[in-house]
Amino acid sequence: MPFLDWVNKTQAVNTTVDVPYHLLQFQSAHGDDSAENFLIQGDNLLALKALLPFYRGRVKCICIDPPYNTQSAFTHYDDKLEHSQWLTMMYPRLVLLRDLLAEVGSIWVSIDDREAHYLKVLMDEVFGRENFIAAVIWRKNYSPKSSAKHFSEDHDYILVYGKSADSWVPNPMPRSEKQDKAYKNPDNDQRGIWKTSDLSARNPYSLGIYPVECPSGRIIQGPPQGRYWAISYEKLKELDADKRIWWGKDGNSIPQLKRFLTDVKQGVVPQTYWPYEEVGHTQDAKKEIVALFGADVFGTPKPEKLIERVFHIASKPGDLVLDSFLGSGTTAAVAHKMGRRWIGIEMGDHAVTHCLPRLEKVIVGEQGGISEAIGWQGSGGFRFHTLGEPVFDADGGIHPSVRFSALAAYIWHFETGEPARQTFDAPFLGSHEGTAYYLLYNGILGDRRPQGGNVLTSAVLAHLDKISPHYGQRVIYGETTRLGEARLREAGITFKQIPYDIKAR
């Protein structure tokens, strides 16, 4: 598979590994503070890395609207990067997003013609070309732009990839009134409305050439010239006996199959062309922003109906969704109204001036966007975080602000590759594939000296054996150990010293 190359690509690849782990600093709770929804203000590269210990492989749908690199400067962000800089910005973020995505999850990235084709190749590299699902076309304008130099740009793309395309299954779209309009019931069949389906086909079928007799007595020698009946004569008689063959109102027409609406899937497969009549256009999005904030305060918002369709296809209520380019907060607002758990990340000041108040309005039941259509009345809540200190200080030591639970989650993820779902309030962190993991840090054992239990001694080991016995291999992190190598080996313990043996995964 060909790869995209650009100036500083090596730097972009290395950045993915070198991004330091930061802590998330809680700032405030809004509404129901037990809700698992998070608004995070900070550099999304650092924030994504901070989320890995807790959410690796857990996000069902990622929906992002990154800068399009239009070479324009907007009020709330600069969209004027040199092409290679844009690629360098996108690459490490896509890698971290891939790591957060569930095996059955999908990522949806909005883009236009300026970078769409480069982004496609970049995502082929990061997610695997075999995991490309579709390029959705959203018609975003309802009238041509007469000021356009060459063409009026009327559409954006949404590139869709699965973590594993073979494992990803889209939810069907609901049937529309237009699709059901073709179903009638001229013969008052008790099974309900139906429409006809052709019983002939072009492909040769050995049992597909025979004459049929209409109820009127007319003999039809066979299907139309060059075609074959798609079913055998015996199957035709069976269906006719079940009143599933339509011969026309006068009983004199070529037979057709009656296909009842009740026999048809109640949903339809998603399509790749999304007209503004169905999912809204840019002016709809601006009207939604004006209704919320009293002015057009954000340059390129997306209409809520567009995001609603993404989440309808790619997630279900209770699923976790994420947007790391939150912008004006549309993705989080729609996710909240649709009953999804969400994480939204935004770097700029408008995380506080726009996203936070918008989501507060959602909680109390604001009626903009999709609210009326889905019957939204308000509920739930979210927590607001900023990026805190890095796990390691400039000298490579553990930053003094790092608490036990944060370091425990970090170590658990580093050792197992799994997200930290459990509560860390004791030295025993858990076991994974037959190995138990322990952390002696921050005085977790209270008065058990020396150094508040941060040193592995015979007394500390005996205490660990008592409170959390384990008969397999053990990995114990601590300040130092006073047990010799023979004793450690005999007890099946691998001792790792803080901070020197803690590395970024």
Short mmCIF file of C-alpha atoms in Angstrom, two decimals:
data_model
loop_
_atom_site.label_atom_id
_atom_site.label_comp_id
_atom_site.label_asym_id
_atom_site.label_seq_id
_atom_site.Cartn_x
_atom_site.Cartn_y
_atom_site.Cartn_z
CA MET A 1 0.00 0.00 0.00
CA PRO A 2 1.41 3.43 -0.92
CA PHE A 3 2.04 5.89 1.91
CA LEU A 4 1.84 9.66 1.99
CA ASP A 5 5.14 11.45 2.67
CA TRP A 6 5.73 15.08 3.58
CA VAL A 7 8.23 17.36 5.26
CA ASN A 8 8.40 16.55 9.01
CA LYS A 9 6.49 13.26 8.71
CA THR A 10 9.09 11.57 10.92
CA GLN A 11 8.43 14.25 13.53
CA ALA A 12 4.69 13.60 13.29
CA VAL A 13 5.16 9.86 13.77
CA ASN A 14 7.50 10.35 16.75
CA THR A 15 5.12 12.88 18.30
CA THR A 16 2.55 10.14 18.79
CA VAL A 17 4.92 8.28 21.12
CA ASP A 18 6.49 11.32 22.74
CA VAL A 19 3.27 13.09 23.79
CA PRO A 20 3.50 13.38 27.59
CA TYR A 21 0.73 12.08 29.80
CA HIS A 22 -1.11 14.88 31.57
CA LEU A 23 -3.66 14.76 34.34
CA LEU A 24 -7.19 16.03 33.84
CA GLN A 25 -7.99 18.73 36.37
CA PHE A 26 -11.61 18.81 37.53
CA GLN A 27 -13.10 22.32 37.50
CA SER A 28 -16.87 22.13 37.90
CA ALA A 29 -19.94 19.89 37.71
CA HIS A 30 -23.08 20.88 35.82
CA GLY A 31 -26.44 19.20 36.33
CA ASP A 32 -26.26 15.56 37.39
CA ASP A 33 -22.61 15.22 38.41
CA SER A 34 -22.80 11.42 38.23
CA ALA A 35 -23.25 11.54 34.46
CA GLU A 36 -20.30 10.17 32.50
CA ASN A 37 -20.01 13.17 30.17
CA PHE A 38 -16.90 15.34 30.00
CA LEU A 39 -16.10 18.73 28.51
CA ILE A 40 -12.32 19.21 28.41
CA GLN A 41 -10.53 22.44 27.63
CA GLY A 42 -7.00 22.03 26.35
CA ASP A 43 -4.79 20.93 23.48
CA ASN A 44 -6.60 17.92 22.04
CA LEU A 45 -3.34 16.02 21.45
CA LEU A 46 -2.54 16.18 25.18
CA ALA A 47 -6.14 15.56 26.17
CA LEU A 48 -6.43 12.46 23.97
CA LYS A 49 -3.27 11.02 25.53
CA ALA A 50 -4.66 11.78 28.99
CA LEU A 51 -7.81 9.81 28.15
CA LEU A 52 -5.97 6.67 27.01
CA PRO A 53 -5.53 5.04 30.43
CA PHE A 54 -9.29 5.21 30.96
CA TYR A 55 -10.89 4.94 27.52
CA ARG A 56 -8.60 2.95 25.23
CA GLY A 57 -10.82 0.81 23.01
CA ARG A 58 -14.07 2.06 24.57
CA VAL A 59 -15.33 4.82 22.23
CA LYS A 60 -18.11 3.64 19.91
CA CYS A 61 -18.20 6.64 17.59
CA ILE A 62 -15.74 9.46 16.95
CA CYS A 63 -17.13 12.43 15.03
CA ILE A 64 -14.67 15.26 14.33
CA ASP A 65 -14.72 18.42 12.28
CA PRO A 66 -11.02 19.42 12.11
CA PRO A 67 -9.78 22.62 10.47
CA TYR A 68 -10.22 22.32 6.70
CA ASN A 69 -7.02 24.27 6.02
CA THR A 70 -8.96 26.82 3.98
CA GLN A 71 -6.14 29.37 4.35
CA SER A 72 -8.55 31.62 6.22
CA ALA A 73 -8.34 33.05 9.73
CA PHE A 74 -11.59 32.60 11.67
CA THR A 75 -12.58 34.35 14.89
CA HIS A 76 -12.01 31.33 17.14
CA TYR A 77 -9.25 29.44 15.33
CA ASP A 78 -6.59 29.84 12.65
CA ASP A 79 -7.27 27.69 9.59
CA LYS A 80 -4.20 28.82 7.72
CA LEU A 81 -1.53 26.12 7.97
CA GLU A 82 1.02 25.16 5.37
CA HIS A 83 -0.05 21.83 3.86
CA SER A 84 2.70 19.76 5.50
CA GLN A 85 1.97 21.43 8.85
CA TRP A 86 -1.67 20.41 8.54
CA LEU A 87 -0.67 16.79 7.89
CA THR A 88 1.76 16.92 10.82
CA MET A 89 -1.05 18.23 13.01
CA MET A 90 -3.53 15.54 11.93
CA TYR A 91 -1.33 12.41 11.99
CA PRO A 92 -0.66 11.96 15.74
CA ARG A 93 -4.23 12.91 16.60
CA LEU A 94 -5.62 10.26 14.26
CA VAL A 95 -3.32 7.66 15.82
CA LEU A 96 -4.56 8.45 19.33
CA LEU A 97 -8.17 8.50 18.14
CA ARG A 98 -7.64 5.05 16.61
CA ASP A 99 -6.36 3.76 19.96
CA LEU A 100 -9.45 5.10 21.75
CA LEU A 101 -11.86 3.59 19.23
CA ALA A 102 -13.70 0.37 20.10
CA GLU A 103 -13.21 -2.68 17.90
CA VAL A 104 -16.79 -2.28 16.68
CA GLY A 105 -16.51 1.52 16.49
CA SER A 106 -16.24 3.99 13.64
CA ILE A 107 -14.71 7.42 13.02
CA TRP A 108 -16.36 10.14 10.91
CA VAL A 109 -14.21 13.07 9.72
CA SER A 110 -15.65 16.14 7.97
CA ILE A 111 -13.48 17.74 5.29
CA ASP A 112 -13.69 19.52 1.95
CA ASP A 113 -11.82 19.26 -1.36
CA ARG A 114 -8.72 21.11 -0.19
CA GLU A 115 -7.44 18.23 1.96
CA ALA A 116 -9.98 15.42 1.45
CA HIS A 117 -7.85 13.28 -0.83
CA TYR A 118 -4.70 13.69 1.26
CA LEU A 119 -6.72 12.88 4.37
CA LYS A 120 -8.06 9.73 2.69
CA VAL A 121 -4.51 8.45 2.08
CA LEU A 122 -3.44 9.49 5.59
CA MET A 123 -6.35 7.62 7.17
CA ASP A 124 -5.65 4.59 4.97
CA GLU A 125 -2.23 4.49 6.63
CA VAL A 126 -3.45 5.01 10.20
CA PHE A 127 -6.64 2.92 10.15
CA GLY A 128 -5.82 0.52 7.32
CA ARG A 129 -7.09 0.84 3.76
CA GLU A 130 -9.23 -2.26 4.31
CA ASN A 131 -11.14 -0.42 7.06
CA PHE A 132 -12.36 2.40 4.81
CA ILE A 133 -16.16 2.30 4.76
CA ALA A 134 -17.46 5.28 2.77
CA ALA A 135 -17.06 8.88 1.70
CA VAL A 136 -20.37 10.56 2.50
CA ILE A 137 -21.29 13.66 0.52
CA TRP A 138 -23.19 16.34 2.42
CA ARG A 139 -24.78 19.00 0.25
CA LYS A 140 -24.33 21.96 2.56
CA ASN A 141 -25.57 24.90 0.45
CA TYR A 142 -29.08 25.40 -0.89
CA SER A 143 -28.12 28.01 -3.49
CA PRO A 144 -25.00 28.60 -5.61
CA LYS A 145 -22.43 31.16 -4.51
CA SER A 146 -22.33 33.72 -7.30
CA SER A 147 -19.05 35.10 -5.94
CA ALA A 148 -17.22 31.81 -6.63
CA LYS A 149 -14.21 32.19 -8.93
CA HIS A 150 -14.62 28.85 -10.69
CA PHE A 151 -17.24 26.58 -9.08
CA SER A 152 -19.67 27.07 -6.25
CA GLU A 153 -18.58 24.56 -3.63
CA ASP A 154 -21.84 22.97 -2.56
CA HIS A 155 -20.72 19.93 -0.61
CA ASP A 156 -18.39 18.60 2.07
CA TYR A 157 -17.17 15.06 2.56
CA ILE A 158 -17.40 12.90 5.65
CA LEU A 159 -14.80 10.12 5.53
CA VAL A 160 -15.91 7.04 7.44
CA TYR A 161 -13.56 4.33 8.74
CA GLY A 162 -14.12 1.44 11.11
CA LYS A 163 -11.61 0.24 13.67
CA SER A 164 -12.38 -3.06 11.94
CA ALA A 165 -14.67 -2.67 8.94
CA ASP A 166 -15.63 -6.35 9.15
CA SER A 167 -16.84 -5.85 12.73
CA TRP A 168 -18.70 -2.57 12.20
CA VAL A 169 -22.42 -2.77 11.45
CA PRO A 170 -24.38 0.43 10.71
CA ASN A 171 -27.80 0.98 12.19
CA PRO A 172 -30.44 1.15 9.42
CA MET A 173 -32.10 4.43 8.54
CA PRO A 174 -35.84 4.67 9.21
CA ARG A 175 -38.11 4.31 6.22
CA SER A 176 -39.52 7.56 4.87
CA GLU A 177 -43.11 8.35 3.89
CA LYS A 178 -41.88 8.67 0.30
CA GLN A 179 -40.51 5.12 0.36
CA ASP A 180 -43.75 3.74 1.79
CA LYS A 181 -45.96 5.72 -0.59
CA ALA A 182 -45.55 3.07 -3.32
CA TYR A 183 -47.31 0.46 -1.15
CA LYS A 184 -51.06 0.10 -1.78
CA ASN A 185 -53.77 -2.49 -1.15
CA PRO A 186 -56.08 -2.53 -4.18
CA ASP A 187 -57.35 -6.07 -3.44
CA ASN A 188 -57.94 -5.43 0.29
CA ASP A 189 -55.50 -8.13 1.30
CA GLN A 190 -55.70 -8.76 5.04
CA ARG A 191 -51.92 -8.76 5.23
CA GLY A 192 -51.81 -5.04 4.55
CA ILE A 193 -50.30 -2.77 1.94
CA TRP A 194 -47.97 -4.12 -0.74
CA LYS A 195 -46.27 -3.30 -4.02
CA THR A 196 -45.41 -5.48 -7.00
CA SER A 197 -42.00 -6.93 -7.77
CA ASP A 198 -40.87 -8.28 -11.16
CA LEU A 199 -40.77 -12.08 -11.43
CA SER A 200 -38.45 -12.13 -14.45
CA ALA A 201 -34.66 -11.85 -14.62
CA ARG A 202 -31.93 -11.66 -17.24
CA ASN A 203 -29.85 -14.48 -15.83
CA PRO A 204 -30.52 -17.89 -17.44
CA TYR A 205 -32.45 -20.28 -15.18
CA SER A 206 -33.10 -23.85 -16.29
CA LEU A 207 -36.57 -23.92 -14.69
CA GLY A 208 -37.41 -20.38 -15.76
CA ILE A 209 -39.04 -20.98 -19.16
CA TYR A 210 -42.68 -22.09 -19.10
CA PRO A 211 -46.11 -20.79 -20.14
CA VAL A 212 -48.53 -19.47 -17.51
CA GLU A 213 -52.31 -19.16 -17.57
CA CYS A 214 -53.83 -15.96 -16.22
CA PRO A 215 -57.02 -16.06 -14.12
CA SER A 216 -58.77 -14.57 -17.16
CA GLY A 217 -57.81 -17.64 -19.23
CA ARG A 218 -55.14 -15.86 -21.24
CA ILE A 219 -52.03 -17.97 -21.93
CA ILE A 220 -48.68 -16.20 -21.59
CA GLN A 221 -46.05 -18.29 -23.35
CA GLY A 222 -43.19 -17.05 -21.18
CA PRO A 223 -41.47 -14.02 -19.71
CA PRO A 224 -40.58 -11.00 -21.88
CA GLN A 225 -38.15 -11.77 -24.70
CA GLY A 226 -34.56 -12.25 -23.53
CA ARG A 227 -35.57 -12.86 -19.91
CA TYR A 228 -36.39 -15.87 -17.69
CA TRP A 229 -38.86 -16.45 -14.88
CA ALA A 230 -36.96 -16.02 -11.62
CA ILE A 231 -38.87 -18.90 -9.96
CA SER A 232 -39.99 -22.37 -10.99
CA TYR A 233 -43.53 -23.20 -12.11
CA GLU A 234 -44.14 -25.10 -8.85
CA LYS A 235 -43.06 -22.06 -6.80
CA LEU A 236 -45.33 -19.82 -8.87
CA LYS A 237 -48.32 -22.08 -8.13
CA GLU A 238 -47.42 -22.13 -4.44
CA LEU A 239 -47.27 -18.32 -4.25
CA ASP A 240 -50.47 -17.95 -6.26
CA ALA A 241 -52.29 -20.28 -3.88
CA ASP A 242 -51.13 -18.00 -1.04
CA LYS A 243 -52.50 -14.98 -2.96
CA ARG A 244 -49.01 -13.50 -3.34
CA ILE A 245 -49.21 -13.17 -7.13
CA TRP A 246 -50.79 -10.13 -8.75
CA TRP A 247 -52.30 -10.61 -12.20
CA GLY A 248 -53.55 -7.06 -12.61
CA LYS A 249 -56.98 -5.66 -11.81
CA ASP A 250 -58.53 -7.61 -14.69
CA GLY A 251 -56.59 -10.82 -13.98
CA ASN A 252 -55.00 -10.64 -17.42
CA SER A 253 -51.49 -9.24 -16.85
CA ILE A 254 -48.01 -10.77 -16.59
CA PRO A 255 -47.69 -12.18 -13.05
CA GLN A 256 -45.86 -10.11 -10.45
CA LEU A 257 -44.96 -10.85 -6.85
CA LYS A 258 -46.83 -9.02 -4.08
CA ARG A 259 -44.23 -7.74 -1.64
CA PHE A 260 -45.89 -6.71 1.62
CA LEU A 261 -44.53 -3.85 3.68
CA THR A 262 -44.63 -6.11 6.72
CA ASP A 263 -42.16 -8.43 4.96
CA VAL A 264 -39.73 -5.61 4.21
CA LYS A 265 -37.02 -4.56 6.66
CA GLN A 266 -38.31 -1.64 8.68
CA GLY A 267 -35.04 0.20 8.10
CA VAL A 268 -33.06 0.94 4.95
CA VAL A 269 -29.34 0.80 4.37
CA PRO A 270 -27.63 4.22 4.81
CA GLN A 271 -26.73 6.04 1.59
CA THR A 272 -23.66 8.16 0.88
CA TYR A 273 -25.48 11.24 -0.45
CA TRP A 274 -27.03 13.42 2.26
CA PRO A 275 -29.04 16.35 0.87
CA TYR A 276 -29.61 19.45 2.97
CA GLU A 277 -33.36 18.80 2.86
CA GLU A 278 -32.71 15.82 5.15
CA VAL A 279 -29.77 16.89 7.35
CA GLY A 280 -29.72 20.68 7.16
CA HIS A 281 -27.35 23.18 5.56
CA THR A 282 -24.86 25.80 6.71
CA GLN A 283 -27.50 28.50 7.11
CA ASP A 284 -29.49 26.21 9.40
CA ALA A 285 -26.37 25.78 11.50
CA LYS A 286 -25.79 29.52 11.74
CA LYS A 287 -29.42 30.10 12.72
CA GLU A 288 -29.00 27.56 15.52
CA ILE A 289 -25.94 29.43 16.79
CA VAL A 290 -27.68 32.80 16.61
CA ALA A 291 -30.65 31.39 18.54
CA LEU A 292 -28.29 30.14 21.26
CA PHE A 293 -25.93 33.10 21.56
CA GLY A 294 -27.79 36.03 20.01
CA ALA A 295 -25.20 36.48 17.24
CA ASP A 296 -23.32 34.53 14.57
CA VAL A 297 -20.34 33.93 16.83
CA PHE A 298 -18.86 30.87 15.16
CA GLY A 299 -17.68 30.72 11.57
CA THR A 300 -18.29 27.14 10.41
CA PRO A 301 -20.80 25.27 12.60
CA LYS A 302 -22.58 22.07 11.55
CA PRO A 303 -26.36 21.68 11.81
CA GLU A 304 -27.58 19.41 14.59
CA LYS A 305 -29.51 17.24 12.11
CA LEU A 306 -26.26 16.33 10.36
CA ILE A 307 -24.65 15.07 13.56
CA GLU A 308 -27.91 13.36 14.54
CA ARG A 309 -27.72 11.23 11.39
CA VAL A 310 -24.10 10.25 12.13
CA PHE A 311 -25.00 9.12 15.63
CA HIS A 312 -28.16 7.36 14.45
CA ILE A 313 -26.11 5.23 12.05
CA ALA A 314 -23.03 4.73 14.21
CA SER A 315 -24.23 4.43 17.82
CA LYS A 316 -27.04 3.58 20.21
CA PRO A 317 -28.25 5.18 23.45
CA GLY A 318 -25.67 4.68 26.20
CA ASP A 319 -22.73 4.37 23.78
CA LEU A 320 -19.70 6.60 24.30
CA VAL A 321 -18.99 9.16 21.55
CA LEU A 322 -16.13 11.63 21.25
CA ASP A 323 -15.31 14.86 19.43
CA SER A 324 -11.78 16.23 19.87
CA PHE A 325 -12.44 19.33 17.69
CA LEU A 326 -15.59 20.39 19.51
CA GLY A 327 -15.85 23.89 18.06
CA SER A 328 -19.18 25.41 19.09
CA GLY A 329 -20.24 22.26 20.94
CA THR A 330 -22.71 20.83 18.42
CA THR A 331 -21.50 17.22 18.67
CA ALA A 332 -21.77 17.14 22.46
CA ALA A 333 -25.17 18.86 22.40
CA VAL A 334 -26.59 16.33 19.93
CA ALA A 335 -25.02 13.39 21.76
CA HIS A 336 -26.57 14.56 25.03
CA LYS A 337 -30.03 14.95 23.51
CA MET A 338 -29.79 11.50 21.91
CA GLY A 339 -28.84 9.77 25.17
CA ARG A 340 -25.23 9.04 24.28
CA ARG A 341 -22.39 9.41 26.75
CA TRP A 342 -19.93 11.96 25.39
CA ILE A 343 -16.48 13.49 25.64
CA GLY A 344 -15.83 16.84 23.98
CA ILE A 345 -12.41 18.50 23.72
CA GLU A 346 -11.83 22.11 22.70
CA MET A 347 -8.62 24.12 22.99
CA GLY A 348 -9.81 27.70 22.65
CA ASP A 349 -11.43 30.09 25.10
CA HIS A 350 -14.78 29.31 23.53
CA ALA A 351 -14.71 26.00 25.42
CA VAL A 352 -15.75 28.25 28.33
CA THR A 353 -17.51 31.08 26.52
CA HIS A 354 -19.57 28.93 24.12
CA CYS A 355 -19.42 25.17 24.66
CA LEU A 356 -20.01 25.24 28.41
CA PRO A 357 -23.04 27.59 28.38
CA ARG A 358 -24.48 25.79 25.35
CA LEU A 359 -24.35 22.45 27.14
CA GLU A 360 -25.83 24.01 30.28
CA LYS A 361 -28.76 25.09 28.11
CA VAL A 362 -29.09 21.56 26.76
CA ILE A 363 -29.35 20.18 30.30
CA VAL A 364 -32.28 22.48 31.12
CA GLY A 365 -34.07 21.64 27.84
CA GLU A 366 -33.25 24.25 25.19
CA GLN A 367 -35.49 23.78 22.15
CA GLY A 368 -33.11 24.55 19.27
CA GLY A 369 -31.75 22.14 16.66
CA ILE A 370 -33.20 18.64 16.93
CA SER A 371 -34.85 19.18 20.34
CA GLU A 372 -38.45 19.47 19.20
CA ALA A 373 -38.18 16.65 16.65
CA ILE A 374 -36.95 14.14 19.25
CA GLY A 375 -38.98 15.48 22.18
CA TRP A 376 -36.02 16.73 24.19
CA GLN A 377 -37.01 18.28 27.53
CA GLY A 378 -33.65 18.34 29.31
CA SER A 379 -31.86 16.12 31.85
CA GLY A 380 -28.43 14.76 32.74
CA GLY A 381 -25.23 16.61 33.35
CA PHE A 382 -21.52 16.82 32.62
CA ARG A 383 -18.19 17.65 34.23
CA PHE A 384 -15.83 20.32 33.05
CA HIS A 385 -12.08 19.61 33.15
CA THR A 386 -8.93 21.37 32.07
CA LEU A 387 -5.51 19.87 31.43
CA GLY A 388 -3.50 19.62 34.61
CA GLU A 389 0.13 18.88 35.25
CA PRO A 390 2.08 16.21 33.36
CA VAL A 391 2.59 12.88 35.15
CA PHE A 392 6.37 13.41 35.01
CA ASP A 393 8.19 16.59 35.92
CA ALA A 394 11.08 18.10 33.97
CA ASP A 395 13.60 15.87 35.80
CA GLY A 396 11.73 12.66 35.02
CA GLY A 397 10.24 12.28 38.50
CA ILE A 398 6.57 11.88 39.38
CA HIS A 399 4.98 15.32 39.54
CA PRO A 400 4.07 16.13 43.17
CA SER A 401 0.44 16.81 42.21
CA VAL A 402 -0.06 13.24 40.97
CA ARG A 403 -2.31 11.33 43.36
CA PHE A 404 -2.36 7.58 43.93
CA SER A 405 -5.46 6.88 41.80
CA ALA A 406 -4.08 8.80 38.82
CA LEU A 407 -0.71 7.02 38.89
CA ALA A 408 -2.43 3.67 39.44
CA ALA A 409 -4.58 4.18 36.33
CA TYR A 410 -1.49 5.17 34.38
CA ILE A 411 0.47 2.06 35.48
CA TRP A 412 -2.48 -0.28 34.88
CA HIS A 413 -2.80 0.99 31.33
CA PHE A 414 0.96 0.88 30.75
CA GLU A 415 1.23 -2.73 31.96
CA THR A 416 -1.95 -4.24 30.49
CA GLY A 417 -2.91 -2.01 27.59
CA GLU A 418 -6.42 -2.01 29.03
CA PRO A 419 -8.42 1.05 30.11
CA ALA A 420 -8.72 1.61 33.84
CA ARG A 421 -12.34 0.81 34.68
CA GLN A 422 -11.86 -0.09 38.36
CA THR A 423 -11.52 2.21 41.36
CA PHE A 424 -7.94 2.48 42.62
CA ASP A 425 -7.93 2.97 46.37
CA ALA A 426 -5.64 0.15 47.55
CA PRO A 427 -2.16 -1.18 46.64
CA PHE A 428 -3.64 -4.13 44.73
CA LEU A 429 -4.62 -2.74 41.31
CA GLY A 430 -5.95 -5.97 39.81
CA SER A 431 -4.80 -9.01 37.90
CA HIS A 432 -4.47 -9.42 34.15
CA GLU A 433 -3.68 -12.65 32.30
CA GLY A 434 -2.45 -14.33 35.49
CA THR A 435 -0.27 -11.47 36.75
CA ALA A 436 -1.22 -9.28 39.71
CA TYR A 437 -0.20 -5.63 39.85
CA TYR A 438 0.49 -3.53 42.97
CA LEU A 439 1.45 0.08 43.60
CA LEU A 440 3.15 1.43 46.73
CA TYR A 441 2.87 5.20 46.42
CA ASN A 442 1.69 8.31 48.20
CA GLY A 443 1.43 6.62 51.59
CA ILE A 444 -1.35 4.27 50.43
CA LEU A 445 -0.59 1.91 53.34
CA GLY A 446 -0.83 4.70 55.89
CA ASP A 447 1.40 4.14 58.91
CA ARG A 448 3.25 1.11 57.61
CA ARG A 449 6.75 2.46 57.56
CA PRO A 450 9.25 3.16 56.10
CA GLN A 451 8.18 6.16 54.04
CA GLY A 452 4.49 5.54 54.60
CA GLY A 453 4.56 2.12 52.96
CA ASN A 454 6.21 3.19 49.72
CA VAL A 455 9.07 0.72 50.25
CA LEU A 456 8.64 -3.03 49.75
CA THR A 457 9.74 -4.73 52.98
CA SER A 458 8.98 -8.12 54.51
CA ALA A 459 6.27 -6.52 56.67
CA VAL A 460 4.68 -4.76 53.67
CA LEU A 461 4.78 -7.96 51.60
CA ALA A 462 3.13 -9.91 54.44
CA HIS A 463 0.41 -7.28 54.58
CA LEU A 464 -0.15 -7.47 50.84
CA ASP A 465 -0.39 -11.27 51.05
CA LYS A 466 -3.01 -10.91 53.76
CA ILE A 467 -5.27 -8.32 52.11
CA SER A 468 -4.96 -9.53 48.50
CA PRO A 469 -3.42 -13.01 48.21
CA HIS A 470 -2.27 -14.02 44.73
CA TYR A 471 -0.54 -17.28 43.81
CA GLY A 472 0.86 -16.33 40.41
CA GLN A 473 3.31 -13.78 39.14
CA ARG A 474 3.27 -10.32 40.71
CA VAL A 475 4.52 -6.93 39.58
CA ILE A 476 5.03 -4.42 42.42
CA TYR A 477 5.84 -0.75 41.90
CA GLY A 478 7.42 1.22 44.73
CA GLU A 479 10.11 3.67 45.80
CA THR A 480 12.58 0.89 46.47
CA THR A 481 12.72 -2.64 47.93
CA ARG A 482 14.60 -4.11 50.85
CA LEU A 483 14.05 -7.66 49.64
CA GLY A 484 16.93 -9.37 47.86
CA GLU A 485 16.73 -10.78 44.37
CA ALA A 486 16.49 -14.38 45.66
CA ARG A 487 13.52 -13.50 47.91
CA LEU A 488 11.77 -11.65 45.10
CA ARG A 489 12.33 -14.54 42.71
CA GLU A 490 11.07 -17.06 45.29
CA ALA A 491 7.90 -14.98 45.80
CA GLY A 492 7.34 -14.58 42.03
CA ILE A 493 7.74 -10.81 42.25
CA THR A 494 9.07 -8.41 39.63
CA PHE A 495 9.87 -5.17 41.43
CA LYS A 496 9.77 -1.90 39.47
CA GLN A 497 11.13 1.31 40.91
CA ILE A 498 9.28 4.61 40.74
CA PRO A 499 9.85 6.72 38.70
CA TYR A 500 12.57 5.02 36.66
CA ASP A 501 10.59 1.96 35.57
CA ILE A 502 7.47 3.91 34.60
CA LYS A 503 7.48 4.73 30.93
CA ALA A 504 4.99 6.04 28.46
CA ARG A 505 3.17 3.31 26.59
#
